[in-house]
GROMACS .gro file of C-alpha atoms in nm:
model
  402
    1MET     CA    1   0.570   0.329  -0.264
    2SER     CA    2   0.235   0.387  -0.413
    3HIS     CA    3   0.223   0.632  -0.690
    4ALA     CA    4  -0.154   0.609  -0.755
    5THR     CA    5  -0.332   0.968  -0.770
    6THR     CA    6  -0.552   1.019  -0.515
    7LEU     CA    7  -0.787   1.331  -0.601
    8PRO     CA    8  -0.951   1.522  -0.376
    9THR     CA    9  -1.273   1.370  -0.306
   10ALA     CA   10  -1.593   1.583  -0.439
   11THR     CA   11  -1.656   1.744  -0.072
   12THR     CA   12  -1.323   1.860   0.004
   13LEU     CA   13  -1.313   2.001  -0.302
   14SER     CA   14  -1.661   2.208  -0.320
   15THR     CA   15  -1.611   2.300   0.048
   16ALA     CA   16  -1.289   2.465  -0.018
   17ALA     CA   17  -1.431   2.580  -0.352
   18GLU     CA   18  -1.743   2.738  -0.107
   19HIS     CA   19  -1.520   2.945   0.120
   20ALA     CA   20  -1.281   3.057  -0.124
   21ARG     CA   21  -1.397   3.406  -0.120
   22GLN     CA   22  -1.396   3.380   0.237
   23ALA     CA   23  -1.086   3.287   0.290
   24ASP     CA   24  -0.943   3.535   0.082
   25THR     CA   25  -1.155   3.807   0.255
   26GLU     CA   26  -1.105   3.703   0.643
   27ARG     CA   27  -0.720   3.606   0.566
   28LYS     CA   28  -0.767   3.261   0.707
   29LEU     CA   29  -0.911   2.922   0.634
   30ALA     CA   30  -1.267   2.825   0.721
   31ASP     CA   31  -1.284   2.558   1.008
   32GLU     CA   32  -1.496   2.387   0.755
   33VAL     CA   33  -1.208   2.365   0.495
   34VAL     CA   34  -0.934   2.298   0.766
   35ALA     CA   35  -1.184   1.987   0.885
   36ALA     CA   36  -1.186   1.874   0.531
   37LEU     CA   37  -0.795   1.901   0.479
   38THR     CA   38  -0.720   1.728   0.772
   39THR     CA   39  -0.929   1.394   0.672
   40SER     CA   40  -0.820   1.440   0.319
   41GLY     CA   41  -0.482   1.248   0.344
   42LEU     CA   42  -0.303   1.549   0.312
   43PRO     CA   43  -0.134   1.567   0.614
   44GLY     CA   44  -0.052   1.173   0.620
   45HIS     CA   45   0.072   1.175   0.236
   46PHE     CA   46   0.423   1.101   0.334
   47VAL     CA   47   0.400   0.984   0.714
   48PRO     CA   48   0.567   0.687   0.763
   49ARG     CA   49   0.319   0.363   0.697
   50ARG     CA   50   0.405   0.235   1.065
   51TRP     CA   51   0.224   0.544   1.178
   52GLY     CA   52  -0.059   0.465   0.935
   53GLY     CA   53   0.067   0.734   0.682
   54ALA     CA   54   0.058   0.649   0.335
   55GLU     CA   55   0.442   0.740   0.250
   56GLY     CA   56   0.309   0.858  -0.126
   57GLY     CA   57   0.496   0.985  -0.407
   58PHE     CA   58   0.553   1.329  -0.523
   59ALA     CA   59   0.328   1.241  -0.859
   60GLY     CA   60   0.023   1.168  -0.661
   61LEU     CA   61   0.078   1.460  -0.469
   62LEU     CA   62   0.119   1.707  -0.735
   63ASP     CA   63  -0.205   1.608  -0.898
   64GLN     CA   64  -0.394   1.617  -0.550
   65VAL     CA   65  -0.299   1.964  -0.487
   66ALA     CA   66  -0.349   2.132  -0.809
   67ALA     CA   67  -0.688   1.975  -0.835
   68LEU     CA   68  -0.742   2.107  -0.489
   69ALA     CA   69  -0.652   2.488  -0.598
   70GLU     CA   70  -0.916   2.470  -0.832
   71GLY     CA   71  -1.122   2.497  -0.563
   72CYS     CA   72  -0.925   2.746  -0.362
   73THR     CA   73  -0.555   2.845  -0.399
   74SER     CA   74  -0.484   2.900  -0.022
   75ALA     CA   75  -0.644   2.562   0.075
   76ALA     CA   76  -0.440   2.391  -0.154
   77TRP     CA   77  -0.117   2.591  -0.045
   78VAL     CA   78  -0.176   2.471   0.327
   79GLY     CA   79  -0.288   2.078   0.212
   80MET     CA   80   0.047   2.092   0.022
   81LEU     CA   81   0.285   2.235   0.318
   82TRP     CA   82   0.106   2.000   0.575
   83ALA     CA   83   0.195   1.721   0.323
   84ALA     CA   84   0.555   1.834   0.279
   85HIS     CA   85   0.627   1.899   0.638
   86GLY     CA   86   0.507   1.523   0.744
   87ARG     CA   87   0.801   1.414   0.509
   88PHE     CA   88   1.049   1.661   0.699
   89ALA     CA   89   0.922   1.508   1.030
   90ALA     CA   90   1.013   1.171   0.932
   91GLN     CA   91   1.380   1.289   1.001
   92LEU     CA   92   1.317   1.284   1.355
   93PRO     CA   93   1.430   1.000   1.599
   94GLU     CA   94   1.184   0.708   1.665
   95GLU     CA   95   1.040   0.866   1.999
   96GLY     CA   96   1.013   1.178   1.850
   97GLN     CA   97   0.817   1.025   1.566
   98TRP     CA   98   0.565   0.874   1.812
   99GLU     CA   99   0.515   1.187   1.974
  100LEU     CA  100   0.370   1.338   1.680
  101TRP     CA  101   0.218   1.078   1.504
  102GLY     CA  102   0.164   0.764   1.779
  103SER     CA  103  -0.234   0.852   1.781
  104SER     CA  104  -0.278   0.969   1.398
  105PRO     CA  105  -0.097   1.036   1.087
  106ASP     CA  106  -0.345   1.318   0.993
  107VAL     CA  107  -0.151   1.578   1.202
  108ARG     CA  108  -0.137   1.932   1.077
  109ILE     CA  109   0.258   2.054   1.089
  110ALA     CA  110   0.360   2.403   1.013
  111ALA     CA  111   0.690   2.481   0.932
  112ALA     CA  112   0.954   2.764   0.918
  113LEU     CA  113   1.323   2.637   0.789
  114MET     CA  114   1.399   2.916   0.589
  115PRO     CA  115   1.565   3.111   0.689
  116PRO     CA  116   1.683   2.979   1.016
  117ALA     CA  117   1.623   3.211   1.327
  118GLY     CA  118   1.672   3.218   1.722
  119SER     CA  119   1.879   3.007   1.885
  120ALA     CA  120   1.888   2.670   2.087
  121ASP     CA  121   2.098   2.673   2.397
  122PRO     CA  122   2.204   2.313   2.535
  123VAL     CA  123   2.038   2.210   2.858
  124PRO     CA  124   2.041   1.862   3.002
  125ASN     CA  125   1.851   1.622   2.786
  126GLY     CA  126   1.792   1.878   2.518
  127TRP     CA  127   1.755   2.263   2.459
  128ASP     CA  128   1.610   2.547   2.542
  129LEU     CA  129   1.468   2.739   2.221
  130SER     CA  130   1.390   3.093   2.156
  131GLY     CA  131   1.302   3.266   1.822
  132THR     CA  132   1.069   3.444   1.614
  133TRP     CA  133   1.012   3.292   1.249
  134GLN     CA  134   0.818   3.487   0.969
  135CYS     CA  135   0.565   3.337   0.694
  136VAL     CA  136   0.447   3.022   0.859
  137SER     CA  137   0.144   2.922   0.659
  138GLY     CA  138  -0.156   2.745   0.827
  139ILE     CA  139  -0.016   2.844   1.186
  140ASP     CA  140  -0.341   2.912   1.328
  141PHE     CA  141  -0.462   2.544   1.270
  142ALA     CA  142  -0.134   2.392   1.300
  143ASP     CA  143  -0.079   2.099   1.573
  144TRP     CA  144   0.305   2.132   1.592
  145LEU     CA  145   0.554   2.355   1.437
  146LEU     CA  146   0.910   2.290   1.275
  147VAL     CA  147   1.183   2.540   1.298
  148ALA     CA  148   1.525   2.573   1.209
  149ALA     CA  149   1.745   2.743   1.461
  150PRO     CA  150   2.117   2.739   1.512
  151GLU     CA  151   2.285   2.594   1.787
  152SER     CA  152   2.439   2.841   2.017
  153TYR     CA  153   2.741   2.630   2.146
  154GLU     CA  154   2.864   2.475   1.849
  155GLU     CA  155   3.173   2.613   1.665
  156GLY     CA  156   3.017   2.675   1.295
  157ARG     CA  157   2.657   2.707   1.479
  158ARG     CA  158   2.518   2.410   1.298
  159ILE     CA  159   2.162   2.448   1.216
  160ARG     CA  160   1.911   2.212   1.385
  161VAL     CA  161   1.529   2.172   1.302
  162PHE     CA  162   1.293   2.127   1.639
  163ALA     CA  163   0.964   2.023   1.689
  164VAL     CA  164   0.725   2.233   1.898
  165PRO     CA  165   0.400   2.186   2.015
  166ALA     CA  166   0.145   2.424   1.903
  167ARG     CA  167   0.044   2.512   2.281
  168GLU     CA  168   0.405   2.669   2.303
  169VAL     CA  169   0.346   2.898   2.008
  170SER     CA  170   0.268   3.262   2.050
  171VAL     CA  171   0.114   3.377   1.672
  172GLN     CA  172   0.149   3.738   1.571
  173ASP     CA  173  -0.129   3.834   1.321
  174THR     CA  174   0.132   3.982   1.052
  175TRP     CA  175  -0.008   3.825   0.700
  176ASP     CA  176  -0.170   4.039   0.492
  177SER     CA  177  -0.071   3.971   0.158
  178THR     CA  178  -0.184   4.032  -0.198
  179GLY     CA  179  -0.238   3.690  -0.274
  180LEU     CA  180  -0.280   3.325  -0.129
  181ARG     CA  181  -0.436   3.566   0.185
  182GLY     CA  182  -0.632   3.252   0.316
  183THR     CA  183  -0.337   3.098   0.424
  184GLY     CA  184  -0.274   3.274   0.723
  185SER     CA  185   0.123   3.292   0.707
  186HIS     CA  186   0.159   3.467   1.027
  187THR     CA  187   0.438   3.514   1.252
  188ALA     CA  188   0.543   3.255   1.507
  189VAL     CA  189   0.694   3.303   1.860
  190VAL     CA  190   0.904   3.062   2.094
  191ARG     CA  191   1.014   3.170   2.414
  192ASP     CA  192   1.223   2.935   2.624
  193ALA     CA  193   1.075   2.629   2.489
  194PHE     CA  194   1.226   2.283   2.643
  195VAL     CA  195   1.278   2.050   2.327
  196PRO     CA  196   1.387   1.705   2.375
  197HIS     CA  197   1.687   1.576   2.187
  198HIS     CA  198   1.424   1.312   2.017
  199ARG     CA  199   1.258   1.616   1.885
  200SER     CA  200   1.520   1.715   1.697
  201PHE     CA  201   1.744   1.673   1.386
  202LEU     CA  202   1.980   1.844   1.171
  203LEU     CA  203   1.888   2.031   0.866
  204ALA     CA  204   2.176   1.928   0.662
  205ASP     CA  205   2.056   1.574   0.690
  206LEU     CA  206   1.701   1.675   0.523
  207MET     CA  207   1.862   1.883   0.277
  208ARG     CA  208   2.098   1.635   0.132
  209GLY     CA  209   1.887   1.337   0.162
  210SER     CA  210   1.945   0.970   0.278
  211GLU     CA  211   2.087   0.661   0.099
  212ASP     CA  212   1.932   0.413   0.315
  213PRO     CA  213   1.802   0.171   0.147
  214ASP     CA  214   1.559   0.025   0.346
  215LEU     CA  215   1.378   0.370   0.336
  216ASP     CA  216   1.105   0.446   0.126
  217ARG     CA  217   1.229   0.701  -0.159
  218CYS     CA  218   1.002   1.016  -0.014
  219HIS     CA  219   1.204   0.965   0.270
  220THR     CA  220   1.567   0.952   0.102
  221ALA     CA  221   1.506   1.232  -0.157
  222PRO     CA  222   1.688   1.557  -0.093
  223ALA     CA  223   1.479   1.872   0.018
  224GLN     CA  224   1.562   2.057  -0.304
  225LEU     CA  225   1.450   1.752  -0.559
  226ALA     CA  226   1.072   1.840  -0.536
  227GLY     CA  227   1.039   2.180  -0.324
  228GLY     CA  228   0.968   2.362  -0.637
  229LEU     CA  229   0.724   2.126  -0.779
  230LEU     CA  230   0.516   2.152  -0.497
  231PHE     CA  231   0.519   2.495  -0.440
  232CYS     CA  232   0.434   2.543  -0.820
  233ALA     CA  233   0.136   2.283  -0.782
  234PRO     CA  234  -0.088   2.543  -0.635
  235ALA     CA  235  -0.041   2.785  -0.924
  236LEU     CA  236  -0.109   2.484  -1.171
  237GLY     CA  237  -0.462   2.441  -1.043
  238ALA     CA  238  -0.527   2.820  -0.988
  239ALA     CA  239  -0.427   2.877  -1.348
  240ARG     CA  240  -0.639   2.616  -1.478
  241ARG     CA  241  -0.950   2.724  -1.286
  242ALA     CA  242  -0.856   3.093  -1.445
  243LEU     CA  243  -0.848   2.997  -1.780
  244ARG     CA  244  -1.185   2.806  -1.710
  245VAL     CA  245  -1.333   3.139  -1.545
  246TRP     CA  246  -1.235   3.349  -1.837
  247SER     CA  247  -1.321   3.075  -2.099
  248ARG     CA  248  -1.695   3.138  -2.005
  249TRP     CA  249  -1.677   3.511  -2.053
  250ALA     CA  250  -1.499   3.421  -2.392
  251ALA     CA  251  -1.777   3.199  -2.512
  252ALA     CA  252  -2.053   3.456  -2.409
  253LYS     CA  253  -2.197   3.706  -2.635
  254ALA     CA  254  -2.073   4.069  -2.588
  255THR     CA  255  -2.326   4.350  -2.439
  256GLY     CA  256  -2.447   4.527  -2.744
  257SER     CA  257  -2.362   4.371  -3.043
  258GLY     CA  258  -2.437   4.021  -2.959
  259ARG     CA  259  -2.170   3.867  -3.072
  260PRO     CA  260  -1.965   3.617  -2.895
  261ASN     CA  261  -1.666   3.746  -2.723
  262HIS     CA  262  -1.448   3.528  -2.926
  263ASP     CA  263  -1.477   3.696  -3.264
  264SER     CA  264  -1.183   3.908  -3.186
  265ALA     CA  265  -0.925   3.795  -3.284
  266ALA     CA  266  -0.733   3.920  -2.963
  267VAL     CA  267  -0.946   3.667  -2.748
  268ARG     CA  268  -0.868   3.355  -2.965
  269GLU     CA  269  -0.520   3.477  -2.952
  270THR     CA  270  -0.524   3.473  -2.625
  271LEU     CA  271  -0.693   3.141  -2.575
  272ALA     CA  272  -0.433   2.968  -2.800
  273SER     CA  273  -0.128   3.102  -2.606
  274ALA     CA  274  -0.284   3.075  -2.261
  275SER     CA  275  -0.385   2.730  -2.252
  276ALA     CA  276  -0.066   2.629  -2.451
  277ARG     CA  277   0.144   2.790  -2.166
  278ILE     CA  278  -0.084   2.633  -1.877
  279ASP     CA  279  -0.071   2.292  -2.069
  280ALA     CA  280   0.332   2.347  -2.087
  281ALA     CA  281   0.369   2.381  -1.709
  282GLY     CA  282   0.159   2.107  -1.612
  283LEU     CA  283   0.391   1.880  -1.813
  284LEU     CA  284   0.719   2.008  -1.675
  285LEU     CA  285   0.577   1.988  -1.337
  286GLU     CA  286   0.439   1.629  -1.404
  287ARG     CA  287   0.784   1.528  -1.557
  288ALA     CA  288   0.971   1.657  -1.293
  289ALA     CA  289   0.758   1.482  -1.011
  290ARG     CA  290   0.817   1.144  -1.225
  291ARG     CA  291   1.150   1.166  -1.179
  292ALA     CA  292   1.165   1.285  -0.801
  293ASP     CA  293   0.995   0.953  -0.759
  294THR     CA  294   1.174   0.710  -0.953
  295GLU     CA  295   1.496   0.849  -1.131
  296PRO     CA  296   1.845   0.803  -0.947
  297VAL     CA  297   1.921   1.130  -0.756
  298THR     CA  298   2.206   1.347  -0.928
  299GLU     CA  299   2.320   1.681  -0.881
  300LEU     CA  300   2.191   1.740  -1.234
  301MET     CA  301   1.859   1.590  -1.191
  302VAL     CA  302   1.773   1.824  -0.890
  303ALA     CA  303   1.865   2.137  -1.034
  304GLY     CA  304   1.691   2.002  -1.365
  305ASN     CA  305   1.382   1.964  -1.139
  306GLN     CA  306   1.427   2.321  -0.977
  307ARG     CA  307   1.485   2.489  -1.308
  308ASP     CA  308   1.151   2.328  -1.448
  309ALA     CA  309   0.924   2.454  -1.151
  310ALA     CA  310   1.064   2.770  -1.189
  311VAL     CA  311   0.952   2.788  -1.539
  312ALA     CA  312   0.640   2.654  -1.482
  313ALA     CA  313   0.537   2.923  -1.233
  314ASP     CA  314   0.701   3.184  -1.513
  315LEU     CA  315   0.483   3.012  -1.782
  316LEU     CA  316   0.159   3.018  -1.536
  317ALA     CA  317   0.204   3.403  -1.423
  318GLY     CA  318   0.244   3.478  -1.813
  319ALA     CA  319  -0.065   3.300  -1.910
  320VAL     CA  320  -0.326   3.440  -1.617
  321ASP     CA  321  -0.156   3.807  -1.700
  322ARG     CA  322  -0.263   3.729  -2.076
  323LEU     CA  323  -0.650   3.623  -1.941
  324PHE     CA  324  -0.682   3.930  -1.707
  325ARG     CA  325  -0.554   4.187  -1.965
  326THR     CA  326  -0.779   4.033  -2.227
  327GLY     CA  327  -1.106   3.972  -2.057
  328GLY     CA  328  -1.357   4.231  -2.013
  329ALA     CA  329  -1.379   4.478  -1.767
  330HIS     CA  330  -1.646   4.320  -1.533
  331ILE     CA  331  -1.440   3.999  -1.553
  332ARG     CA  332  -1.191   4.162  -1.343
  333ASP     CA  333  -1.414   4.327  -1.092
  334GLY     CA  334  -1.263   4.341  -0.763
  335GLY     CA  335  -1.491   4.072  -0.574
  336GLY     CA  336  -1.424   3.830  -0.885
  337GLU     CA  337  -1.266   3.510  -0.922
  338LEU     CA  338  -1.061   3.588  -1.201
  339GLN     CA  339  -0.893   3.878  -1.030
  340ARG     CA  340  -0.841   3.653  -0.676
  341LEU     CA  341  -0.662   3.365  -0.914
  342TRP     CA  342  -0.471   3.612  -1.044
  343ARG     CA  343  -0.328   3.750  -0.721
  344ASP     CA  344  -0.268   3.363  -0.612
  345VAL     CA  345  -0.065   3.297  -0.927
  346HIS     CA  346   0.160   3.570  -0.901
  347THR     CA  347   0.225   3.541  -0.520
  348VAL     CA  348   0.324   3.164  -0.578
  349ALA     CA  349   0.526   3.267  -0.891
  350SER     CA  350   0.724   3.504  -0.652
  351HIS     CA  351   0.836   3.265  -0.403
  352GLY     CA  352   1.191   3.251  -0.349
  353VAL     CA  353   1.215   2.900  -0.453
  354LEU     CA  354   1.065   2.969  -0.770
  355ARG     CA  355   1.247   3.257  -0.897
  356LEU     CA  356   1.410   3.204  -1.225
  357GLU     CA  357   1.732   3.412  -1.151
  358PRO     CA  358   1.880   3.232  -0.903
  359VAL     CA  359   1.734   2.876  -1.013
  360ALA     CA  360   1.868   2.955  -1.372
  361ALA     CA  361   2.239   3.032  -1.231
  362ALA     CA  362   2.231   2.716  -0.989
  363TYR     CA  363   2.151   2.508  -1.316
  364ALA     CA  364   2.383   2.657  -1.529
  365SER     CA  365   2.644   2.576  -1.275
  366VAL     CA  366   2.606   2.237  -1.319
  367ALA     CA  367   2.512   2.185  -1.646
  368LEU     CA  368   2.785   2.346  -1.788
  369ALA     CA  369   3.061   2.199  -1.556
  370GLY     CA  370   2.891   1.898  -1.705
  371THR     CA  371   2.982   2.004  -2.057
  372GLU     CA  372   3.335   2.130  -1.966
  373ALA     CA  373   3.406   1.807  -1.808
  374ALA     CA  374   3.313   1.614  -2.124
  375ASP     CA  375   3.502   1.878  -2.344
  376ALA     CA  376   3.842   1.819  -2.137
  377ALA     CA  377   3.736   1.446  -2.176
  378GLU     CA  378   3.724   1.459  -2.521
  379ALA     CA  379   4.018   1.653  -2.566
  380ALA     CA  380   4.241   1.429  -2.365
  381ASP     CA  381   4.123   1.132  -2.565
  382ALA     CA  382   4.213   1.338  -2.877
  383ALA     CA  383   4.560   1.407  -2.731
  384GLU     CA  384   4.607   1.041  -2.641
  385ALA     CA  385   4.483   0.932  -2.969
  386ALA     CA  386   4.799   1.182  -3.125
  387ASP     CA  387   5.045   1.074  -2.904
  388THR     CA  388   4.942   0.727  -2.992
  389ALA     CA  389   4.991   0.803  -3.364
  390GLU     CA  390   5.305   0.966  -3.351
  391ALA     CA  391   5.454   0.676  -3.165
  392ALA     CA  392   5.331   0.450  -3.437
  393ALA     CA  393   5.500   0.658  -3.731
  394PRO     CA  394   5.856   0.587  -3.699
  395ALA     CA  395   5.776   0.195  -3.670
  396SER     CA  396   5.544   0.253  -3.999
  397ALA     CA  397   5.817   0.431  -4.182
  398ALA     CA  398   6.089   0.179  -4.082
  399SER     CA  399   5.906  -0.114  -4.241
  400ARG     CA  400   5.845   0.039  -4.563
  401PRO     CA  401   6.033  -0.123  -4.870
  402ARG     CA  402   6.365   0.086  -4.973
   0.00000   0.00000   0.00000
């Protein structure tokens, strides 16, 4: 696997930035941005090499998405998901992968896996799929849709993932969020679509990952190992951009006094605090991405990566909050860039994957269980040593001179 960083081209970044305000206002990405994302390599980032994809790493994608988010957070979010969903689709049987990528790896795949919805009824050679899935980012421009639905006939109702061509999907305009407005995360509806066996796989296989030594790391990693850090990547880029926008105001002269805005102690403190928080968040995400790319997968590492992503999101939201509160009145104008970035970062940080409370509970259950096991082993060793000493004591006493 190549871990080299491929940053967005100047054209892709400038196109995204040029249309960022339009995306926020119109609640969709401009056609020019969709075209730039499609040719940027993001849809094919995790696509297997045999289909022309890059089989790239998590660290490289983190850097690319964060850089793109400095131009437009919504574009970065959609591009990140198109990349991640290529990794999911690589779970399909060979014939299903050929159907998706036989002509090109640059296929735009939207997805709605959590929570599962709808139902899949068995029919000859496949399933009859129906359901409604909410918050499907980039669905308006997708070529394919991955959805999760329970098998209707199985005891325990196993959850399967189904690949459905976009032409068989109806879209309901339901996305009108505070932030990430340009992602077009609308509702997808599928009615009685036939899905052949080769376009489906078990969700559990994706969630737990694989130990197949012939597969690249990006196709064996469990879903939760890198999900959080990739979701947080757009917020990292948006926060970095917010700091630059705010810093221009801080360096400028105040109206009336003619003195630099940073003459204020509060402004200087905000600069130090916010920049440190953003740097710290970046370091947490970069470390998590390196672990996801290279280190042996353990339950503790997965929980640690989830923890780092949630804490990073909290740091970024706190940083942009501080910038927003300290900036001058006009920097917070309704049509201004800073307030849009503030909304975007908070929307990313509110995603369920990045909420600290459930992530902290999961991390504590794993980390503290390890501590309890270590304490139990230490106690057992101490008891064994005591028993050995007690057994040796009579022999020592018998051997003493009388």
